[in-house]
Coordinates of C-alpha atoms in Angstrom, one line a residue:
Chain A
X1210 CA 28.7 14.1 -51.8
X1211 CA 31.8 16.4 -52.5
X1212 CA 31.4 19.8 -50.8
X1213 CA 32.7 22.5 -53.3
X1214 CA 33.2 26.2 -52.4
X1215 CA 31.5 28.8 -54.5
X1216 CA 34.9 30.4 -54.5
X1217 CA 36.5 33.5 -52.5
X1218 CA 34.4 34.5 -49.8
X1219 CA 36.9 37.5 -48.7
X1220 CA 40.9 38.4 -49.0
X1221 CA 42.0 39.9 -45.5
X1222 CA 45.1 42.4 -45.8
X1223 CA 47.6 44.7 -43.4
X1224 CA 48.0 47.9 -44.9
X1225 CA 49.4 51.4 -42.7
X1226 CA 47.0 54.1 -43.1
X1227 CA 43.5 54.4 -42.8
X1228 CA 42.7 57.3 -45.3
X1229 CA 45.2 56.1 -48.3
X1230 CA 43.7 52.9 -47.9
X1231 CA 40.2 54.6 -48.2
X1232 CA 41.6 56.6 -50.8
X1233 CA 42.6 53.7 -53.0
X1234 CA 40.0 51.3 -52.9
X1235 CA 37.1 53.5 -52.3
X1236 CA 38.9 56.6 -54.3
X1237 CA 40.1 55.3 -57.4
X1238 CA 38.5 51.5 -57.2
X1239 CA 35.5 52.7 -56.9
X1240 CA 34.2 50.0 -54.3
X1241 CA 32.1 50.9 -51.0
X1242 CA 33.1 50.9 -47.6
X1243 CA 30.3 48.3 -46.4
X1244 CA 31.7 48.7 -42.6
X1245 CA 33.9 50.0 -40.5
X1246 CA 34.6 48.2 -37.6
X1247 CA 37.7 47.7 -35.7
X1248 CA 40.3 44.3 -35.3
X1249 CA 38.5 42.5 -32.3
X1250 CA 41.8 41.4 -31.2
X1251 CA 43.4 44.6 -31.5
X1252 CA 40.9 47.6 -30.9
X1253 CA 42.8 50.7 -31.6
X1254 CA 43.3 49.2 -35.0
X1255 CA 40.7 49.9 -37.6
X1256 CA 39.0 46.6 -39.4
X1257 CA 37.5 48.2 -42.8
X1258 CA 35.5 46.5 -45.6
X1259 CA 35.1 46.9 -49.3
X1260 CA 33.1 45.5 -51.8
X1261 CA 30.0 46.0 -54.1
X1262 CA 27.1 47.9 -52.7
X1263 CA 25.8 45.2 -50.2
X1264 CA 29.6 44.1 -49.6
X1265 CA 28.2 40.1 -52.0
X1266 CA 30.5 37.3 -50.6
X1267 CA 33.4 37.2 -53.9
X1268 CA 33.4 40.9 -53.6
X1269 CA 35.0 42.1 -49.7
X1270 CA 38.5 42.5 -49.3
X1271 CA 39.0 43.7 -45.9
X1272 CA 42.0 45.7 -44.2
X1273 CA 43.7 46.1 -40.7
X1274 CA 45.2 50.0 -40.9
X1275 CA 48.2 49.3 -38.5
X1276 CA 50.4 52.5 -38.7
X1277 CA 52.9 50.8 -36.8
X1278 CA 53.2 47.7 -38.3
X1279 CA 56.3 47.1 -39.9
X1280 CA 56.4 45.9 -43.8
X1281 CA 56.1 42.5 -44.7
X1282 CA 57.4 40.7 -47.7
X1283 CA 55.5 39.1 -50.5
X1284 CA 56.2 35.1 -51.1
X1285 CA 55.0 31.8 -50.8
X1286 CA 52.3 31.2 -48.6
X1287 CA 50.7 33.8 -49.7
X1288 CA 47.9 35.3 -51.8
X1289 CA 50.3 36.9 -54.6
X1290 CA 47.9 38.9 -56.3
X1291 CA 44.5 39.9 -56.0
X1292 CA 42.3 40.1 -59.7
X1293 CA 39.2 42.0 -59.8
X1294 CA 36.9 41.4 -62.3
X1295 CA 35.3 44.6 -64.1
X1296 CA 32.9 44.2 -67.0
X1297 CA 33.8 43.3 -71.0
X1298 CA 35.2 46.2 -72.9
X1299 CA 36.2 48.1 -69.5
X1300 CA 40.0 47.7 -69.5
X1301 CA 40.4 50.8 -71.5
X1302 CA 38.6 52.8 -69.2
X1303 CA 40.6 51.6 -66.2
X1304 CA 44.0 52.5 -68.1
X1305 CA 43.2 56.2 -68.4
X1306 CA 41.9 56.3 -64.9
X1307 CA 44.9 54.9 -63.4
X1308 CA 47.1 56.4 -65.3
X1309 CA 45.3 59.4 -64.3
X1310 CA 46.7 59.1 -60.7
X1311 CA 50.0 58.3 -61.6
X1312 CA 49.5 54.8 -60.6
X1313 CA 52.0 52.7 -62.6
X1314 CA 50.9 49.5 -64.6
X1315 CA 51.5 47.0 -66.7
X1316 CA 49.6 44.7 -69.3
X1317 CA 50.4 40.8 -68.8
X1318 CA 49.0 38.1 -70.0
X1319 CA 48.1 34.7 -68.2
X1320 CA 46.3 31.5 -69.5
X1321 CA 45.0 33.9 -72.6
X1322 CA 43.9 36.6 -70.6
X1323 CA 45.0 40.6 -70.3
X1324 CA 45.7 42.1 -67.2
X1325 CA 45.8 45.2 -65.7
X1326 CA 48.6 44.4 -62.8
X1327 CA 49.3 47.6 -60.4
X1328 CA 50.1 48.2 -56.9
X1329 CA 48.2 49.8 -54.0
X1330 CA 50.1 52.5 -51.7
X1331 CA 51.0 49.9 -49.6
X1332 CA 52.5 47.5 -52.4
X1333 CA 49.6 45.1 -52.4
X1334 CA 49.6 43.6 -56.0
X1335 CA 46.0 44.1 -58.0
X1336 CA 45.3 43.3 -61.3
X1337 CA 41.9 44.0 -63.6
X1338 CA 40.4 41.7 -65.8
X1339 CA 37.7 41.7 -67.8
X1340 CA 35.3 39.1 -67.2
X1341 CA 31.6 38.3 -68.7
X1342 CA 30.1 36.3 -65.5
X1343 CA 28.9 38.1 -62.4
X1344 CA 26.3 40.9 -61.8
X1345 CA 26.7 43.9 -62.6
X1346 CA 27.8 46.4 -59.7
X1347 CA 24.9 48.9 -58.8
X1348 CA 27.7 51.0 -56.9
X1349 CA 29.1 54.1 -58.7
X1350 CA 31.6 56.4 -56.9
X1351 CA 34.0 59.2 -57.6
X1352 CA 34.1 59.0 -61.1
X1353 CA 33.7 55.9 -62.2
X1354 CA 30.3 54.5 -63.7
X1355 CA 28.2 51.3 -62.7
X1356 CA 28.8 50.0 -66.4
X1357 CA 32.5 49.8 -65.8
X1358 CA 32.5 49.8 -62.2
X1359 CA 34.6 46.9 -60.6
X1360 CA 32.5 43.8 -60.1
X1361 CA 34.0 41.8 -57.1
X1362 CA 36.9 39.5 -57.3
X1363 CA 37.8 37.8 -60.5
X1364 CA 40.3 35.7 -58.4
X1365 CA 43.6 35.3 -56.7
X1366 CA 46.9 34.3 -57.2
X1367 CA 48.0 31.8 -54.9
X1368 CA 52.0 31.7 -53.8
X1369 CA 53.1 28.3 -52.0
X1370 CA 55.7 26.8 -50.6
X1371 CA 54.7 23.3 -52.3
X1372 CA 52.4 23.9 -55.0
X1373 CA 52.0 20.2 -55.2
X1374 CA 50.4 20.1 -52.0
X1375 CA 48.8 23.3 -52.4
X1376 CA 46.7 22.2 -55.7
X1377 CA 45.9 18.9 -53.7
X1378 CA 44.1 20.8 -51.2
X1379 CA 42.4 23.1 -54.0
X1380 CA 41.2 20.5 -55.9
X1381 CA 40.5 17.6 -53.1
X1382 CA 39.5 19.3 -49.9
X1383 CA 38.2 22.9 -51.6
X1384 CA 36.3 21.0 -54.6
X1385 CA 37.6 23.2 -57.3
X1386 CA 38.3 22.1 -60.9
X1387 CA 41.2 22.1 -62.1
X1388 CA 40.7 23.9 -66.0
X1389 CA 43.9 25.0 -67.8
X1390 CA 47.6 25.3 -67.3
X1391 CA 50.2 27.4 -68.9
X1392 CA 52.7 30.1 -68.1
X1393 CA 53.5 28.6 -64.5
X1394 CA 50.7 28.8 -63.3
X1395 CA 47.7 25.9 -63.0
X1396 CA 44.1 27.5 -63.0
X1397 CA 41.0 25.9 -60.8
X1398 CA 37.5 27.6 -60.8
X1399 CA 35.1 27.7 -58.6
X1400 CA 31.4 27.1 -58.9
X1401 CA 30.5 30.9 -58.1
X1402 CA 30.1 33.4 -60.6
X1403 CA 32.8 35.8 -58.9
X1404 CA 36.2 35.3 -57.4
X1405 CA 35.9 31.8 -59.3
X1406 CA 39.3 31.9 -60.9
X1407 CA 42.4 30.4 -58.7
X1408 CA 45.6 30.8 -60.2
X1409 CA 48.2 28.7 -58.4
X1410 CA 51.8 29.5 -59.7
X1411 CA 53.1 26.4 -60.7
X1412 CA 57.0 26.6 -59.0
X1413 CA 57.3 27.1 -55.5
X1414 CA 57.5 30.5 -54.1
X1415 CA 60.4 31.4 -51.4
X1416 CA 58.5 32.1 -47.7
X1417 CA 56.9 35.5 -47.2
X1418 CA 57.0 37.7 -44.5
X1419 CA 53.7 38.7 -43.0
X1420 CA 53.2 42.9 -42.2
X1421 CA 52.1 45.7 -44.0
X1422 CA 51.8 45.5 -47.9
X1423 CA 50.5 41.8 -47.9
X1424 CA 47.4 39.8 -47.5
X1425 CA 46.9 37.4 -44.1
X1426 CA 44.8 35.0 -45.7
X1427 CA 42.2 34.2 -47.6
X1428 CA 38.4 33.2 -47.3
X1429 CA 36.7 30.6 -49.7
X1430 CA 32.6 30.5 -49.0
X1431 CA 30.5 28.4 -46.9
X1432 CA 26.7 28.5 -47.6
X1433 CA 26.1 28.4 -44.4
X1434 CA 26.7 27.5 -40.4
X1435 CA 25.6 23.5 -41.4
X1436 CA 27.4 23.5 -44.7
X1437 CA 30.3 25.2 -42.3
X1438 CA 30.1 21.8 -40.1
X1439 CA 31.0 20.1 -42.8
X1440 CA 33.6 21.7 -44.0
X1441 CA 35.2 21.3 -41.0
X1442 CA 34.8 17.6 -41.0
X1443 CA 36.1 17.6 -44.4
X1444 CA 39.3 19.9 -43.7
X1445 CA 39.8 17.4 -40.8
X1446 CA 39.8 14.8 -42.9
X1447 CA 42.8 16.1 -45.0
X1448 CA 44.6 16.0 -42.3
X1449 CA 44.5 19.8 -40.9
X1450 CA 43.4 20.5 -37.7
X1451 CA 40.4 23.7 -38.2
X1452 CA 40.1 26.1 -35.5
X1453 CA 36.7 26.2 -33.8
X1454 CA 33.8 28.7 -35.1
X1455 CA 34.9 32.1 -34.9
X1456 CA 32.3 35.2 -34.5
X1457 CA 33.0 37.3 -36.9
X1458 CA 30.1 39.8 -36.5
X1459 CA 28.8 39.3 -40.5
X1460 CA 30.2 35.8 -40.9
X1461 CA 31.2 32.7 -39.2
X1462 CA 34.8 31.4 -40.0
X1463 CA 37.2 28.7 -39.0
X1464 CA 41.0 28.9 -39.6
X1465 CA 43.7 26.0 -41.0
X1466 CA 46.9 26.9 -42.7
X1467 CA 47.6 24.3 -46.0
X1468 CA 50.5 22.8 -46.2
X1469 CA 51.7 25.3 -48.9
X1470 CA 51.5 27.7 -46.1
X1471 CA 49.0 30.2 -46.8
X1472 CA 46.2 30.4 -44.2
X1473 CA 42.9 29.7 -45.6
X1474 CA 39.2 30.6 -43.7
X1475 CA 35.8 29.0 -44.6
X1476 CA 33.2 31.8 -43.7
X1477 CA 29.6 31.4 -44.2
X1478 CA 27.9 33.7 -46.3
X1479 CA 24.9 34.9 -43.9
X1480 CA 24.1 37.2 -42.0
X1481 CA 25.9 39.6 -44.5
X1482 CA 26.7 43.2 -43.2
X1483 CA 23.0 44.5 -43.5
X1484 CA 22.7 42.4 -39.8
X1485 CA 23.7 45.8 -37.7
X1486 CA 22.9 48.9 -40.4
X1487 CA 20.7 49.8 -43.0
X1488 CA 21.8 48.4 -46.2
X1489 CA 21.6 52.5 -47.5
X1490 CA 24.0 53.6 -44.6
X1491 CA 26.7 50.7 -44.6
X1492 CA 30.0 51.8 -43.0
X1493 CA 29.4 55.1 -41.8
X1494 CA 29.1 54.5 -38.5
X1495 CA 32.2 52.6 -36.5
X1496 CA 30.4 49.5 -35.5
X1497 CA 31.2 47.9 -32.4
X1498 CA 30.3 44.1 -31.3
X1499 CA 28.5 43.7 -27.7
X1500 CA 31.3 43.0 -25.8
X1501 CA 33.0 46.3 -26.9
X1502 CA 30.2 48.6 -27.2
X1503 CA 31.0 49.9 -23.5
X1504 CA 34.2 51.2 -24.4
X1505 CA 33.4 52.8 -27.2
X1506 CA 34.2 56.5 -26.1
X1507 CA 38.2 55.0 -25.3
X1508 CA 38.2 52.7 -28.8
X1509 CA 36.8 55.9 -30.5
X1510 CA 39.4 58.0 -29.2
X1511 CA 42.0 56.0 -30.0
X1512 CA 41.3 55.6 -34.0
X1513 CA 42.1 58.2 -35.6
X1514 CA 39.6 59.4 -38.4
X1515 CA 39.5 58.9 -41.9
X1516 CA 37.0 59.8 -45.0
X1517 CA 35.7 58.2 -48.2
X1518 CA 35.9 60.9 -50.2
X1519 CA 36.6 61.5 -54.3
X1520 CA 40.8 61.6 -55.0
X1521 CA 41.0 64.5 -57.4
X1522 CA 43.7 63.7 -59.7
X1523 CA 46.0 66.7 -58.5
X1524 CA 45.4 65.7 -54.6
X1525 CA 48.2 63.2 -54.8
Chain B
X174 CA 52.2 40.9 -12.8
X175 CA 49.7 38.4 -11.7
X176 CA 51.9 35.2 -10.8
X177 CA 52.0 31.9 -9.0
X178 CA 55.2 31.0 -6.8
X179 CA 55.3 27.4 -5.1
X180 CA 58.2 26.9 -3.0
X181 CA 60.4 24.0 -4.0
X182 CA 61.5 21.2 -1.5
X183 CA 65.4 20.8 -3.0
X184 CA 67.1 24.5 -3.4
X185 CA 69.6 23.2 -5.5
X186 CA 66.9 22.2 -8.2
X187 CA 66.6 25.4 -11.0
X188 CA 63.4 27.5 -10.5
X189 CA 61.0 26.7 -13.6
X190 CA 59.5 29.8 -14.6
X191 CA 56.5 28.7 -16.6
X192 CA 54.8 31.0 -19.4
X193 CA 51.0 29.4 -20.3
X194 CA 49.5 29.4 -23.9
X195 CA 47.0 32.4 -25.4
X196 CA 44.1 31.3 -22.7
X197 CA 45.9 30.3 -20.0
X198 CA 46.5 31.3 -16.7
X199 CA 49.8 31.3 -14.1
X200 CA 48.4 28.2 -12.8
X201 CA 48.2 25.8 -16.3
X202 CA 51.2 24.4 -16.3
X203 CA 51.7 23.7 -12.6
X204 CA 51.0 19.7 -13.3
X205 CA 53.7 20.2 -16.5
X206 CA 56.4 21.6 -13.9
X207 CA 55.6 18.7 -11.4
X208 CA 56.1 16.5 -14.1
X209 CA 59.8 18.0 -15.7
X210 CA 61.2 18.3 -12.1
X211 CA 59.7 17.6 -9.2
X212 CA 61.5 19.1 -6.1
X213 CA 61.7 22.4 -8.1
X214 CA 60.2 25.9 -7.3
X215 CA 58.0 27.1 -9.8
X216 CA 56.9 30.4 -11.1
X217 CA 53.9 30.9 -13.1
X218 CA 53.5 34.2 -14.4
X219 CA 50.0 35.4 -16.2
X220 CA 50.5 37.0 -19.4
X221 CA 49.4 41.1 -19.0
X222 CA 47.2 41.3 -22.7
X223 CA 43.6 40.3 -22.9
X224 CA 42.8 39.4 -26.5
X225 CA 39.0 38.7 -26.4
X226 CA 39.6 37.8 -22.7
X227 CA 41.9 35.7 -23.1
X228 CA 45.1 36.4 -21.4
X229 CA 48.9 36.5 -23.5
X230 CA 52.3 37.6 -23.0
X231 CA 52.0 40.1 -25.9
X232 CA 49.3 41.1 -28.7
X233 CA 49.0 40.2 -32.1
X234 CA 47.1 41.5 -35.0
X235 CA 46.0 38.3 -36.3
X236 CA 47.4 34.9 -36.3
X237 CA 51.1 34.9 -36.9
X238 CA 51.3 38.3 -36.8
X239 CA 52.7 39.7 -34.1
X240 CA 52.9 43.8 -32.7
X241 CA 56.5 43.7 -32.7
X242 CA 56.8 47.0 -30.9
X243 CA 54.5 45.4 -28.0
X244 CA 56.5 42.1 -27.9
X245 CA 59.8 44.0 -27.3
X246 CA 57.8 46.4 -24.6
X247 CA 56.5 42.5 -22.9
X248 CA 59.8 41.3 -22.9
X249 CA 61.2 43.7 -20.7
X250 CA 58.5 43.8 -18.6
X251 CA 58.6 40.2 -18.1
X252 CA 62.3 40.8 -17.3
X253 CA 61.8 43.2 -14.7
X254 CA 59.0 41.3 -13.1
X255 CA 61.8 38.2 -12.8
X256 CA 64.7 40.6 -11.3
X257 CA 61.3 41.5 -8.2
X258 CA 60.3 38.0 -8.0
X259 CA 63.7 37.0 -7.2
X260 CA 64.9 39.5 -4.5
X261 CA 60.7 39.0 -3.1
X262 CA 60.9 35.3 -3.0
X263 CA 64.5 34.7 -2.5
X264 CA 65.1 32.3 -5.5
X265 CA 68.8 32.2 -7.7
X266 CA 67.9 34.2 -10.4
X267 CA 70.8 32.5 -11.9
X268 CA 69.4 29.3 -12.1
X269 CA 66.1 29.3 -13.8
X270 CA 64.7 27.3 -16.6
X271 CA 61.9 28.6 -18.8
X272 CA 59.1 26.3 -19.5
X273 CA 56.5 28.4 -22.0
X274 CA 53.9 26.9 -24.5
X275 CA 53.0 28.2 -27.6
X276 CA 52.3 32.1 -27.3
X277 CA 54.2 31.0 -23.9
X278 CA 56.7 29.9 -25.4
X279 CA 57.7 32.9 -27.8
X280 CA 57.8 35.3 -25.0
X281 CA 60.7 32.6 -23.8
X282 CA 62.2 32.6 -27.2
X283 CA 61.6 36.7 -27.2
X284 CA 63.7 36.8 -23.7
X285 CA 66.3 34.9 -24.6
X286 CA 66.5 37.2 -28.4
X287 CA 66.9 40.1 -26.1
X288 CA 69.2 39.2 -22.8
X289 CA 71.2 35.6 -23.9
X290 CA 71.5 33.7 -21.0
X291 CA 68.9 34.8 -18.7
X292 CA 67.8 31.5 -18.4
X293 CA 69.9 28.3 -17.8
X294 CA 67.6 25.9 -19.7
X295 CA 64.6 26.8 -21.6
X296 CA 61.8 24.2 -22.4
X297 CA 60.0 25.9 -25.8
X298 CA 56.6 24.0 -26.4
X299 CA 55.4 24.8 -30.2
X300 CA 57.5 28.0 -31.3
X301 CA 57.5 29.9 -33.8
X302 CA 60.1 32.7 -34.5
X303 CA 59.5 35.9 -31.6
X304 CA 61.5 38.7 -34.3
X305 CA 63.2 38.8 -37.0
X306 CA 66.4 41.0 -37.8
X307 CA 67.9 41.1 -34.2
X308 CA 71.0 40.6 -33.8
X309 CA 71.3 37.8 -31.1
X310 CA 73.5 37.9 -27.9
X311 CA 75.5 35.3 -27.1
X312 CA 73.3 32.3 -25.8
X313 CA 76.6 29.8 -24.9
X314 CA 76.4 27.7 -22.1
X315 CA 72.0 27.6 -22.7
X316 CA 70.7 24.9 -23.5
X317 CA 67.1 24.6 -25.3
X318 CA 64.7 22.0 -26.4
X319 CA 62.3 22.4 -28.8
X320 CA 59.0 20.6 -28.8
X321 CA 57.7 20.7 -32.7
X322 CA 55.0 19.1 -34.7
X323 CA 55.9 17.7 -38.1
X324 CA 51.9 18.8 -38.5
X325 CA 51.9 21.5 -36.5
X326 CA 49.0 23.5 -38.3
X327 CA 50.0 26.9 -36.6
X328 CA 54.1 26.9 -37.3
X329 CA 55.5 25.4 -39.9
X330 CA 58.6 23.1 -39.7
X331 CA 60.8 25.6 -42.1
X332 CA 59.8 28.0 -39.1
X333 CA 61.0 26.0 -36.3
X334 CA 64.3 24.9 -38.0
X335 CA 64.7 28.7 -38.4
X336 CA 64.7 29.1 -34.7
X337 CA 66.5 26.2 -34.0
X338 CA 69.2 27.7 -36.6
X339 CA 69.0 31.7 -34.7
X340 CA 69.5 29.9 -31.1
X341 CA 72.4 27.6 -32.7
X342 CA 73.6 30.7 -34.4
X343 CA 74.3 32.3 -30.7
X344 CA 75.8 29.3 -29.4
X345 CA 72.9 27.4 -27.3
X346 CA 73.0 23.9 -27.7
X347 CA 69.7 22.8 -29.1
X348 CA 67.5 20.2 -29.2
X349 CA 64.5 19.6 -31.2
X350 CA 61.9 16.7 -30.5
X351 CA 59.3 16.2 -33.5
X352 CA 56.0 14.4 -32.6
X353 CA 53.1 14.5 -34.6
X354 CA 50.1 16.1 -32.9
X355 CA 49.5 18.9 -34.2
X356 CA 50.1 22.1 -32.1
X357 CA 49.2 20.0 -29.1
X358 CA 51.2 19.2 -26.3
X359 CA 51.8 15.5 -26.1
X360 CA 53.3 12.9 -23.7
X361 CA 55.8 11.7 -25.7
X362 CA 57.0 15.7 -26.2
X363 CA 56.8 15.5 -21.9
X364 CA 58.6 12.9 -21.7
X365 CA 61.5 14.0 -24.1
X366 CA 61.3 17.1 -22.1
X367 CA 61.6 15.4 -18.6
X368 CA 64.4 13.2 -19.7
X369 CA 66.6 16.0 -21.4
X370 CA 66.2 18.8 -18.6
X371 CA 67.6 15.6 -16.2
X372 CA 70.4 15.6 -18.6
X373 CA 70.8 19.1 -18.3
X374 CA 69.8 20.4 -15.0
X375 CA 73.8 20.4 -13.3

């Protein structure tokens, strides 16, 4: 039997400041901060997550807040862009808001689809789609409604160094399906209902540069720790060498890079983020794993704080 | 810094200073120096970060992404530590070959990057690039081998031809063995190791 992801799990990024990044996706996406927690192998660095109100795998992109970190570069072996999906007949409503903050964007279209495609402060590249599948988000936040509030992912846009080997992986160790081509780009989907769409650009993409402004990698669902065995006896059997479970506090993940060079995660859906906070309280509090909880005065001290708070238009 | 020094038996034999893999301790790649040149005193030196316990030269924020600003603060560090280790234990800090694995072996790569020809020969396990955008000093006279996996699934062979290309570019002499195990250390990458350093240690 062929294991085949649901889809995107989470998309993991290095952005500089805490607040602007608050400010963004929380501010003007409209998408809860589901926990706050810090880089476990750097803990004077923030680790933050977004997503819908109880932070659904398809729906968390997570950032490291590294104010020193130096800029990286966009390019192959990468996640190019990240798509959210909002609800049918939203796009409008996204325009004006954006526009509303001064945030420039521009309409393309890809495989017979609009797109909203803008850039976050740090020059991450998002784009908005309108998509029918996918519950509705229950979340609404500084202005903008639960009817056109962002869903979760819609999908990704995959950069490689060799596509070919890239779209081998997709469709023969991942279990996508491989449903249309056009514009450069060849699109799989997933059997989820969100971040289901994979967009793999079609030429090869020059090397990026990893640092601020660009996503690390990305995370493609596992139902759960079994499911996760397999997975790793399957990746193994492509030829890539896993790393061992990794706890990640709210997930389980192992690592392998694919041979286009982006670095891809398998992370099992459970236990979710409701495991150390009320699902009505999620990411207020800076939560710490065991081994750090007896230094949390020194990590605590050494973060310095941010809010999720509404961007009036003129703030910026 | 927390360190291992074993007197050799021949003092005319380079000094391996050896620099262990994210994990690893000053005492890892003891049987690895035994086995590149026996005869030789060694010095294993304990990287100074813990990431989740685990000790390394320098931090990173995640895989392949390294804290630049803590690498360059490392590498002099590990520098300075050399310049004391010599005067405490009397060895010719002018004829020392690096021996580092993996994370090991970019704080190597890093001190060579920032001071040329500190060390005679270097031995650089798995790679990758230490920085990018430094302008190299001159590296003539050094000679380096690179141990490389055609499926290495942590570095990626454009990435190690780029290094090979920056140490080339300041004059080392450079040469690269490709096995095919991964990011793991294999015999045959030893045993290239063993018999080029004999080509190379006078």
């Amino acid at each position: 039997m062929t294991l085949q992801t649901a889809g995107i799990h989470h998309i993991t990024a290095f952005v500089k400041d805490a607040q602007r990044n608050a400010d963004f996706y929380a501010g003007i996406l409209g998408l809860r901060l589901v926990k706050k927690t810090i880089n476990f192998d750097a803990p004077e660095v923030y680790h933050l997550y977004f997503g819908n109100e109880q932070g659904a795998p398809g729906t968390i992109i997570t950032f490291f807040p590294w104010a020193t970190g130096r800029k990286g570069r966009i390019g192959g072996g990468q996640v190019g862009v990240t798509t959210y999906a909002v609800p049918a007949g939203s796009l409008g409503f996204w325009e004006e808001r954006l526009a509303a903050y001064q945030i420039p964007v521009t309409k393309v279209t890809r495989i017979s689809e609009s797109y909203l495609s803008f850039a976050d402060y740090d020059g991450l590249r998002i784009e908005l789609v309108e998509r029918e599948g996918g519950p509705l988000s229950t979340w609404s936040f500084g202005g903008v409604p639960a009817e056109h509030a962002v869903k979760g992912f819609g999908g990704a846009v995959l950069y490689s160094t060799d596509p070919d080997k890239t779209a081998d992986t997709l469709a023969r160790t991942l279990g996508l399906e491989q449903i249309a081509e056009g514009d450069g780009y060849i699109r799989y989907r997933s059997t989820g209902d969100l971040g289901n769409i994979i967009d793999l650009k079609a030429a090869p993409v020059p090397q990026g540069g990893g640092g601020t402004g660009t996503v690390h990698h990305i995370a493609w669902r596992a139902k759960d720790d079994a499911e996760q065995l397999q997975w790793g006896r399957t990746v193994q059997s492509h030829g890539y060498q896993p790393t061992p479970v990794q706890d990640r506090q709210y997930f389980n993940a192992i690592y392998f890079r694919e041979e286009g060079g982006i670095l891809f995660e398998i992370a099992t859906d459970p236990p979710g983020f409701a495991r150390d906070e009320d699902p009505d309280k999620l990411g207020q509090k800076l939560m710490l794993p065991a081994w750090f909880e007896p230094n949390r005065a020194v990590i605590e001290a050494k973060l310095s704080p941010f809010e999720i708070r509404e961007v009036e238009v003129n703030q910026l | 810094m927390i360190h291992v020094f074993k007197k050799g038996t021949d003092a005319n034999l380079p000094t391996l200073v050896l620099f262990h893999g994210t994990g690893g301790n000053e005492h890892d790649l003891l049987p690895l120096a035994e086995m590149l040149s026996p005869g030789s005193s060694v010095l294993g030196i304990r990287g100074n970060v813990l990431e989740n316990g685990m000790p390394r030269y320098f931090r990173r924020l995640a895989e392949g992404v390294f804290d630049e600003e803590d690498l360059i603060f490392r590498t002099h560090e590990v520098k300075q530590f050399l310049d004391s280790a010599a005067a405490q234990y009397g060895f010719d800090s002018s004829n020392l070959v690096a021996v580092g694995y993996s994370n090991g072996a970019n704080i190597a790569g890093s001190l060579l990057f920032h001071y040329g020809s500190i060390f005679r020969s270097a031995v650089l396990l798995h790679p990758m690039v230490p920085l990018r955008g430094l302008t190299l000093p001159s590296l003539a006279g050094t000679f380096v081998f690179i141990g490389a996996g055609t499926n290495d699934p942590l570095i990626k062979a454009e990435e190690t031809r780029e290094l090979e290309q920056l140490l080339q570019g300041a004059g080392a002499d450079v040469t690269a063995h490709w096995g095919n195990q991964g990011h793991r250390l294999s015999t045959a990458e030893v045993e290239a190791a063993r018999n080029w350093l004999g080509q190379h240690m006078n």
